[in-house]
PDB file of C-alpha atoms in Angstrom:
ATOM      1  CA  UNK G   1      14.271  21.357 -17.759  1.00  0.00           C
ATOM      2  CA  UNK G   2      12.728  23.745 -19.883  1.00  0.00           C
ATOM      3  CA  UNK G   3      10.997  22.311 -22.988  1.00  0.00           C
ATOM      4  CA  UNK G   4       9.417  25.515 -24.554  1.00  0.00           C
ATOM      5  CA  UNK G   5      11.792  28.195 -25.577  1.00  0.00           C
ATOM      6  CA  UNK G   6      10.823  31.533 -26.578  1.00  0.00           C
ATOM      7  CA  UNK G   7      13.664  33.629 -27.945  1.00  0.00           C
ATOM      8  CA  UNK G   8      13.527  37.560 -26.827  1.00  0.00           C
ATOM      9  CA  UNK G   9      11.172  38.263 -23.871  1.00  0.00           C
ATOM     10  CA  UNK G  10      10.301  41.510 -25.558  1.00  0.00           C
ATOM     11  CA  UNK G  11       9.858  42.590 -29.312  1.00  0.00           C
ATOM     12  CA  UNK G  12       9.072  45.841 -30.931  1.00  0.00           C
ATOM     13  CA  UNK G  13       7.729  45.605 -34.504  1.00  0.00           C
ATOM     14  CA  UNK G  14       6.253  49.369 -36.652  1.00  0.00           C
ATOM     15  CA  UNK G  15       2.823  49.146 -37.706  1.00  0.00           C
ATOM     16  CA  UNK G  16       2.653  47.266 -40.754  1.00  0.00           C
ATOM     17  CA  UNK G  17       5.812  45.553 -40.139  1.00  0.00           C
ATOM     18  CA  UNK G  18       5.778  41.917 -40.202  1.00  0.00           C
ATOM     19  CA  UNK G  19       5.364  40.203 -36.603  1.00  0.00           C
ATOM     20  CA  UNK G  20       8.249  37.066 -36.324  1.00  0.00           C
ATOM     21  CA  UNK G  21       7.353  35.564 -32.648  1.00  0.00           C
ATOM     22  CA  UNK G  22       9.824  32.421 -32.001  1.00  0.00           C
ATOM     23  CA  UNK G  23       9.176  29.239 -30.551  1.00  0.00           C
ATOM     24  CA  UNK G  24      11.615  25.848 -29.682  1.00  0.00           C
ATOM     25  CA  UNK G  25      10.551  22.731 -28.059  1.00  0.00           C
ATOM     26  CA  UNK G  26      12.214  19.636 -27.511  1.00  0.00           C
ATOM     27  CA  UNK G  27      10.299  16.541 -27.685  1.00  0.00           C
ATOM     28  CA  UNK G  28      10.902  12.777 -28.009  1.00  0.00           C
ATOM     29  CA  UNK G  29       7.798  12.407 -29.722  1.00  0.00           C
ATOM     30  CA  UNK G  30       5.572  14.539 -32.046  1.00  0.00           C
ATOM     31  CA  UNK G  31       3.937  17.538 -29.757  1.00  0.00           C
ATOM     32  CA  UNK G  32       0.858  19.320 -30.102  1.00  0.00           C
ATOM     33  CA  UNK G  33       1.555  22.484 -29.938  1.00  0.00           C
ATOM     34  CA  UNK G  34      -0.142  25.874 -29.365  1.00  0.00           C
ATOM     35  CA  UNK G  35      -0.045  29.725 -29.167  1.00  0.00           C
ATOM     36  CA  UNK G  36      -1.858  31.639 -26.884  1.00  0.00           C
ATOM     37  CA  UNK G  37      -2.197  35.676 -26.400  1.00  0.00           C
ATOM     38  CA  UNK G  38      -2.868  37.672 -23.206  1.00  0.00           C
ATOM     39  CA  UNK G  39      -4.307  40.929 -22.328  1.00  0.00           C
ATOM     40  CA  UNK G  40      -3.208  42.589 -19.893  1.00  0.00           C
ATOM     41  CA  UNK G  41      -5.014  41.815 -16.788  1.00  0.00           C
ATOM     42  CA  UNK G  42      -6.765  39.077 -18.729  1.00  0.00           C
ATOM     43  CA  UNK G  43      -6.561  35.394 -19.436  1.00  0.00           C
ATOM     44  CA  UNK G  44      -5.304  33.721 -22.302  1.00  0.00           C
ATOM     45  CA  UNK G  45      -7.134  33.091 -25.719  1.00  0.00           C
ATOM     46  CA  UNK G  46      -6.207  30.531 -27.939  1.00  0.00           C
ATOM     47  CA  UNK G  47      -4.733  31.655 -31.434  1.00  0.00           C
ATOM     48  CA  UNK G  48      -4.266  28.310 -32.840  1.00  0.00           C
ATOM     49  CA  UNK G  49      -2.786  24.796 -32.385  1.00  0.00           C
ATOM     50  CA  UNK G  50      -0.929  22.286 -34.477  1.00  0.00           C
ATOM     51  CA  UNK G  51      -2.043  18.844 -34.240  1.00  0.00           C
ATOM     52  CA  UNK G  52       0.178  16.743 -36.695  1.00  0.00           C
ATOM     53  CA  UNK G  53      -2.230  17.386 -39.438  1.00  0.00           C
ATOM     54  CA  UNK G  54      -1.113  20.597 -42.270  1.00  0.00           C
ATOM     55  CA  UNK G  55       2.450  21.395 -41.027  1.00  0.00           C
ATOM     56  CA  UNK G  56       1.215  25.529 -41.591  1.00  0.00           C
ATOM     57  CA  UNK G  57      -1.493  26.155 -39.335  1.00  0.00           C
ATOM     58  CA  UNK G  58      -4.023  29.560 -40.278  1.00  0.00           C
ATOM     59  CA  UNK G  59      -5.596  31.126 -36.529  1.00  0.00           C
ATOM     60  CA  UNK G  60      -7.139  33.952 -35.604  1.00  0.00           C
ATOM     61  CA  UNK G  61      -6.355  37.495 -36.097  1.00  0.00           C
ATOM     62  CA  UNK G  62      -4.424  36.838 -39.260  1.00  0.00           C
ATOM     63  CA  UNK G  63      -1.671  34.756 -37.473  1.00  0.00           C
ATOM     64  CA  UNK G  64      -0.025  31.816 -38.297  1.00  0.00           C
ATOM     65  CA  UNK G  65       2.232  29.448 -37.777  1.00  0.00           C
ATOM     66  CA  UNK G  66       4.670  26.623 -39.160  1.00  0.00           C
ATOM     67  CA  UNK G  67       5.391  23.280 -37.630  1.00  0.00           C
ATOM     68  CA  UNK G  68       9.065  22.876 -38.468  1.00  0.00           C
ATOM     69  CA  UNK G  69      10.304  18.632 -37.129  1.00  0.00           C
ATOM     70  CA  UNK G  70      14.097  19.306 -38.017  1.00  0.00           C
ATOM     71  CA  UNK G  71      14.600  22.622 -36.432  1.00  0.00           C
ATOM     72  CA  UNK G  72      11.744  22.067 -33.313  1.00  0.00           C
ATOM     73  CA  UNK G  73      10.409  24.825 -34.138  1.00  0.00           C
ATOM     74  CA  UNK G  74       7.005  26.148 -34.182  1.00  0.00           C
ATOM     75  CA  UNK G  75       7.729  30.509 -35.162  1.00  0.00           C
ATOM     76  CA  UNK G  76       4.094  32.784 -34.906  1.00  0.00           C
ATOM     77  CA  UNK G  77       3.860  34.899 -37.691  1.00  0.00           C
ATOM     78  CA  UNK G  78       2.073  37.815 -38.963  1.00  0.00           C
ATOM     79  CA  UNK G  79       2.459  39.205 -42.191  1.00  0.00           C
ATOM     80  CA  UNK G  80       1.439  42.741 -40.991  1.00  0.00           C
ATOM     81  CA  UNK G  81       1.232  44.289 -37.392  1.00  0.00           C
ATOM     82  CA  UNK G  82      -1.992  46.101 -36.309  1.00  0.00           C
ATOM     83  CA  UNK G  83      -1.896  48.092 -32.785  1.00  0.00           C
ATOM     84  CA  UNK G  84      -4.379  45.979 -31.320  1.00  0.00           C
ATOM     85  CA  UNK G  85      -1.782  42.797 -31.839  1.00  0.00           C
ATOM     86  CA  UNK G  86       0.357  44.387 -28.855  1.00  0.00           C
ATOM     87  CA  UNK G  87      -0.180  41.826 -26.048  1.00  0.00           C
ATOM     88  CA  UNK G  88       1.815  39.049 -24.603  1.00  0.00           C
ATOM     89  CA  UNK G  89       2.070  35.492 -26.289  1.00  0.00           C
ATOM     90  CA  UNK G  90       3.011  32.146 -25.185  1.00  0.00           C
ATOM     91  CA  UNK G  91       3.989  29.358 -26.586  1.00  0.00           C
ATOM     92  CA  UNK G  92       2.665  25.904 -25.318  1.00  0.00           C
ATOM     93  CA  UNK G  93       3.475  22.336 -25.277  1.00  0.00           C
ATOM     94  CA  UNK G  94       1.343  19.309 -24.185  1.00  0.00           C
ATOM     95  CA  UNK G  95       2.984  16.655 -23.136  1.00  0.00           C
ATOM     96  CA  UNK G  96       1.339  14.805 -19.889  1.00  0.00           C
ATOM     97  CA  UNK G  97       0.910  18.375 -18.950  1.00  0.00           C
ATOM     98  CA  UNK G  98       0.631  21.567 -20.702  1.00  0.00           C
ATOM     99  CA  UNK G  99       3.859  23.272 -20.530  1.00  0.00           C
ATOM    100  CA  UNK G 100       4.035  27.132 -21.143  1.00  0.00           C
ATOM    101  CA  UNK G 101       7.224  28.895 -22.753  1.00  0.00           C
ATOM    102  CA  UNK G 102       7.928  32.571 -20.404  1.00  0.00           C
ATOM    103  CA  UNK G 103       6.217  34.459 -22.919  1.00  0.00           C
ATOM    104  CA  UNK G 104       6.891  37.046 -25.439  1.00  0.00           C
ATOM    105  CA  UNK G 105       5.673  40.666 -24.588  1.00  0.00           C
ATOM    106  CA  UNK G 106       4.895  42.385 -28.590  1.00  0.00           C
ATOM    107  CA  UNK G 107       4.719  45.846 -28.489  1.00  0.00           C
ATOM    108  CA  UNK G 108       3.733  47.531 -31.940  1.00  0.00           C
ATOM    109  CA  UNK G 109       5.239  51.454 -32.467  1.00  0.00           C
ATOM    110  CA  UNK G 110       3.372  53.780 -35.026  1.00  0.00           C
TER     111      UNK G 110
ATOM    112  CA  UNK D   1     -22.388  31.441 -23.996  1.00  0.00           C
ATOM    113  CA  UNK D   2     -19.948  28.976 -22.101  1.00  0.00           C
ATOM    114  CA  UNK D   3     -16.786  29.815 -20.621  1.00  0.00           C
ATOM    115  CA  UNK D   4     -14.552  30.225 -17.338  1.00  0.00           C
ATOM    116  CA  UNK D   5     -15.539  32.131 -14.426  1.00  0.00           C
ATOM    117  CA  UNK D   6     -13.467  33.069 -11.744  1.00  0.00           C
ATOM    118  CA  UNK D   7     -13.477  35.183  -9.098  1.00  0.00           C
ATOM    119  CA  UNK D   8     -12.912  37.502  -7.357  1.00  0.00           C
ATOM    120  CA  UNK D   9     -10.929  39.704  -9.690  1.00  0.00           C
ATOM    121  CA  UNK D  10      -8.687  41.171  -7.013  1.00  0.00           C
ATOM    122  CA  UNK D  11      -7.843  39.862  -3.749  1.00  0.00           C
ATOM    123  CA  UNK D  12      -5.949  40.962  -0.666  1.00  0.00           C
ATOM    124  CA  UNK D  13      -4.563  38.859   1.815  1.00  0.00           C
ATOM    125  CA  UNK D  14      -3.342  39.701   5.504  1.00  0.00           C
ATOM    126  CA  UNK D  15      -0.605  37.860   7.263  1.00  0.00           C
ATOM    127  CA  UNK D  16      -1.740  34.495   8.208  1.00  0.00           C
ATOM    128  CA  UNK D  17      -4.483  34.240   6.490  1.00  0.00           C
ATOM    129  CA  UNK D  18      -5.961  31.632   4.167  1.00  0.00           C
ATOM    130  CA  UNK D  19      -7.791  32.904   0.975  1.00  0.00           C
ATOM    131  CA  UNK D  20      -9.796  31.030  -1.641  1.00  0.00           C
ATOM    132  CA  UNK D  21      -9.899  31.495  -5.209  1.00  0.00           C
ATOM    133  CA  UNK D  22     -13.111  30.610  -7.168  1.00  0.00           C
ATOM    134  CA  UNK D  23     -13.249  29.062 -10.648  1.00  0.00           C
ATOM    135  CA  UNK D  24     -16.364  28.019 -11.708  1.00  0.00           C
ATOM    136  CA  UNK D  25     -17.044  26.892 -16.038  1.00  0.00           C
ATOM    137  CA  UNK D  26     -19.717  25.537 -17.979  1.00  0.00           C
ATOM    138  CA  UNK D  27     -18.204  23.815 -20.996  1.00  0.00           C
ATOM    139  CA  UNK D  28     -18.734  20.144 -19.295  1.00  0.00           C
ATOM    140  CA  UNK D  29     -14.844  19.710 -19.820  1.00  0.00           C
ATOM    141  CA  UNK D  30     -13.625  17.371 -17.389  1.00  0.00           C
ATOM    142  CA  UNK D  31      -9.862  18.668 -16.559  1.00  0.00           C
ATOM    143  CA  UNK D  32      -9.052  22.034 -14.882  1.00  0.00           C
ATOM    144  CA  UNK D  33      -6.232  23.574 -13.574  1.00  0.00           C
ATOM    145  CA  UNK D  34      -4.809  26.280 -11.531  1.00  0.00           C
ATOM    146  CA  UNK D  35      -1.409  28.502 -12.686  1.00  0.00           C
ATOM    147  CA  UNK D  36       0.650  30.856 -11.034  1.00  0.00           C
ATOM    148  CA  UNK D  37       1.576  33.705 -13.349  1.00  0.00           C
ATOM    149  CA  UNK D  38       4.520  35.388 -12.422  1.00  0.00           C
ATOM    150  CA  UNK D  39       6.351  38.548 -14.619  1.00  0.00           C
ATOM    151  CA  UNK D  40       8.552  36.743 -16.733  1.00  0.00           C
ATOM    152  CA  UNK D  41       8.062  33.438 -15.663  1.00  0.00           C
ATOM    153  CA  UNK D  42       5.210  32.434 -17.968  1.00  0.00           C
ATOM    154  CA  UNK D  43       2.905  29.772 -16.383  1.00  0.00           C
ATOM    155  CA  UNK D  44       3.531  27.635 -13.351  1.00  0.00           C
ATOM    156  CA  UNK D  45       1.252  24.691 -12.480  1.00  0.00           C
ATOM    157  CA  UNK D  46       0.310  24.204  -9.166  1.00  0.00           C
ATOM    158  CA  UNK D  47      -2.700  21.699  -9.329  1.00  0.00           C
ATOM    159  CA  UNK D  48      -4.768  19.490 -12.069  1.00  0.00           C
ATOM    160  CA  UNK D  49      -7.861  17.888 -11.882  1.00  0.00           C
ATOM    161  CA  UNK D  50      -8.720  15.251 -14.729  1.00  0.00           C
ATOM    162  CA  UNK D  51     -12.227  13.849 -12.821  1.00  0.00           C
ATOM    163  CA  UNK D  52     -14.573  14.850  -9.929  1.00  0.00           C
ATOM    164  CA  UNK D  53     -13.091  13.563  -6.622  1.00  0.00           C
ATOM    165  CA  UNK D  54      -9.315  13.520  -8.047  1.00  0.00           C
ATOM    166  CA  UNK D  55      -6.514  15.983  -7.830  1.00  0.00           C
ATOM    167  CA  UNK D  56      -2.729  16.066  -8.729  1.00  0.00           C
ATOM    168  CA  UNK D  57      -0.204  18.262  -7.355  1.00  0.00           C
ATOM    169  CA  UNK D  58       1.877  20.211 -10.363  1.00  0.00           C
ATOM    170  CA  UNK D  59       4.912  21.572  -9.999  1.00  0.00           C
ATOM    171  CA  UNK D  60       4.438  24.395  -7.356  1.00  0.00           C
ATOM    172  CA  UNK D  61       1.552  22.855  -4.743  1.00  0.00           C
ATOM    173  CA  UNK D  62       3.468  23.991  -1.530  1.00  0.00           C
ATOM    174  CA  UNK D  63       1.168  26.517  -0.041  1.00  0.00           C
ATOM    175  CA  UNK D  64      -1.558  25.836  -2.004  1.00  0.00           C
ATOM    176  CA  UNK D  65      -4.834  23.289  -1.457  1.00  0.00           C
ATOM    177  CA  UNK D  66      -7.522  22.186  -3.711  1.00  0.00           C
ATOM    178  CA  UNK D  67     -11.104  20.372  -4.145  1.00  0.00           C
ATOM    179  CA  UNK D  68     -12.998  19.184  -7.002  1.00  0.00           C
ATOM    180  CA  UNK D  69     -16.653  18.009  -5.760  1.00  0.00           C
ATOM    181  CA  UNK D  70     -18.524  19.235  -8.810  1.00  0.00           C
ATOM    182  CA  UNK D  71     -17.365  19.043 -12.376  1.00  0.00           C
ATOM    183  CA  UNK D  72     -18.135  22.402 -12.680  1.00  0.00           C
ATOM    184  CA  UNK D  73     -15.719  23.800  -9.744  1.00  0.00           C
ATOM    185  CA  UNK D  74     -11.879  24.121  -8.851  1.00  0.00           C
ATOM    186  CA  UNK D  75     -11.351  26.186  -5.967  1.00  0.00           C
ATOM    187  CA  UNK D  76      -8.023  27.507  -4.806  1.00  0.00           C
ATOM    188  CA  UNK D  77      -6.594  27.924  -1.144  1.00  0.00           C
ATOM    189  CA  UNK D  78      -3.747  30.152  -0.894  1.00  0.00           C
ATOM    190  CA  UNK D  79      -2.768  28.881   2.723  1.00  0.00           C
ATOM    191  CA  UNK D  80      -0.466  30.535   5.164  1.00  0.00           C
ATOM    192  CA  UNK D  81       1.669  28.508   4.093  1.00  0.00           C
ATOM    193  CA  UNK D  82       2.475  29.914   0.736  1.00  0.00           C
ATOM    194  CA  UNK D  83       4.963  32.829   2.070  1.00  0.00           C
ATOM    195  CA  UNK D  84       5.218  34.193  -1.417  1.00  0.00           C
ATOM    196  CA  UNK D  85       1.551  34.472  -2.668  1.00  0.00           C
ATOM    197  CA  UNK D  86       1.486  37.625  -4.522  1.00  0.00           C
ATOM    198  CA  UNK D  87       0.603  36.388  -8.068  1.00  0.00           C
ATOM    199  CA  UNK D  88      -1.533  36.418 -10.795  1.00  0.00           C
ATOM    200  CA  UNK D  89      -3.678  32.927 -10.619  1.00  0.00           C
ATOM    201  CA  UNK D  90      -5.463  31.939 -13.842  1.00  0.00           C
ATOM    202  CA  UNK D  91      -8.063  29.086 -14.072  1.00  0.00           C
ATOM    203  CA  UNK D  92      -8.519  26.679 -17.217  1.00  0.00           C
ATOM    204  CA  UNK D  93      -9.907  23.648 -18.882  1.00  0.00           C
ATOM    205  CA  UNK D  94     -10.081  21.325 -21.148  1.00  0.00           C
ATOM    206  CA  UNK D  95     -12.393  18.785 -22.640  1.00  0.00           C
ATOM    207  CA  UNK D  96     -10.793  14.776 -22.910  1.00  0.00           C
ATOM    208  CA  UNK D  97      -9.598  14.012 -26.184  1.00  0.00           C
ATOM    209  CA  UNK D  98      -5.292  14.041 -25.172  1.00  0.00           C
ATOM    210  CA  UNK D  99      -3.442  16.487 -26.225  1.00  0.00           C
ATOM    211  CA  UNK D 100      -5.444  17.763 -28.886  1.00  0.00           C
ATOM    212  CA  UNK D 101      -7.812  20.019 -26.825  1.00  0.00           C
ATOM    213  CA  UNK D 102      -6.504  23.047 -26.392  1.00  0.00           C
ATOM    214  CA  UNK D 103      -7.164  24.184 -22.576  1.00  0.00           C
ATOM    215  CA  UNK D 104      -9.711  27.406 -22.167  1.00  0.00           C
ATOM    216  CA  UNK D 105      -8.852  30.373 -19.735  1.00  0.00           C
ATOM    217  CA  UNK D 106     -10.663  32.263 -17.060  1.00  0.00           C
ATOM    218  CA  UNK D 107     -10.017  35.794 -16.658  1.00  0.00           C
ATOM    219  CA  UNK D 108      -7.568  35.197 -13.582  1.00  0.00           C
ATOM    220  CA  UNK D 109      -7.731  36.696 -10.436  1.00  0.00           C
ATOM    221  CA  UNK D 110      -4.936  38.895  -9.181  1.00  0.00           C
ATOM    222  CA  UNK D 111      -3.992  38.503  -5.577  1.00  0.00           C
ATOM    223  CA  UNK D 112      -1.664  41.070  -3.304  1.00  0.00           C
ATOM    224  CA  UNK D 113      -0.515  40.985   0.253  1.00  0.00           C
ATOM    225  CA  UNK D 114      -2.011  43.666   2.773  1.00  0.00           C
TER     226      UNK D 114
END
């Protein structure tokens, strides 16, 4: 079953526009939880992680992102969209495993 | 500076044919796995190595075989076996600690059929 949902597979945001990339999980115990972004044609960087400590977690590249228990939810945000923030991001859970959501592909329009 | 290598970048593969996959890092972390990246699919895990000497199938091993004689190294063979091998493979690890460490990426290697 999958246990990292990202809702829309694709989503277009203007330049300067604020960035709103979703994330659901279902756990029987407190995750950790991360977001990744990919290049194309590259590997995936770590943008940050929450680890049960501050519920809003700061990364890099002016993202960030909220650790949310009643609605298991863990939404990337971005209070402004830049052209190089077009890239695909994933959402991740680690359980025994690491377990990766299919990915939301960000494309930003001027 | 530290970091995932693998290689090579591209690889082609003719009927029949076994092909490995190279992933080499110097962080000293002691897990590292191999994914199968597929175009919507997101990340698939095919094998996981905690410790030298030890291996665990994920969820897509058919086709695929691994070793782990050196901390350092993870390679991937893409048997005959695996009838569907076109893919994008990506390499990563991550130190101990549970699931607080976040796992580190390689630069993936993309691999066609001839």
């Amino acid at each position: 079953a999958q246990s990292v949902t990202q809702l829309g597979s694709h989503v277009s945001v203007s330049e300067g526009a604020l960035v709103l990339l979703r994330c659901n999980y279902s756990s029987s115990v407190p995750p950790y939880l991360f977001w990744y972004v990919q290049y194309p044609n590259q590997g995936l960087q770590l943008l940050l992680k929450y680890t049960s400590a501050a519920t809003l977690v700061k990364g890099i590249n002016g993202f960030e992102a909220e650790f949310k228990k009643s609605e298991t939810s863990f939404h990337l945000t971005k209070p402004s969209a830049h052209m190089s923030d077009a890239a695909e991001y994933f959402c991740a859970k680690k359980g025994q495993n690491f377990v990766f959501g299919p990915g939301t592909r960000l494309s930003v329009l001027p | 500076d530290g970091g995932i290598t693998q290689s090579p970048k591209y690889l082609f593969r003719k009927e029949g044919q076994n092909v490995t996959l190279s992933c080499e890092q110097n962080l000293n972390h002691d897990a590292m796995y191999w994914y199968r990246q597929d175009p919507g699919q997101g990340l698939r895990l095919i094998y996981y190595s905690q410790i030298v000497n030890d291996f665990q199938k994920g969820d897509i091993a058919e086709g695929y075989s691994v070793s782990r004689e050196k901390k350092e190294s993870f390679p991937l063979t893409v048997t005959s076996a695996q009838k569907n091998p076109t893919a994008f493979y990506l390499c990563a690890s991550s130190m101990p600690g549970g699931g607080r460490q976040p796992q580190h990426f390689g630069d993936g290697t993309r691999l066609s059929i001839l």
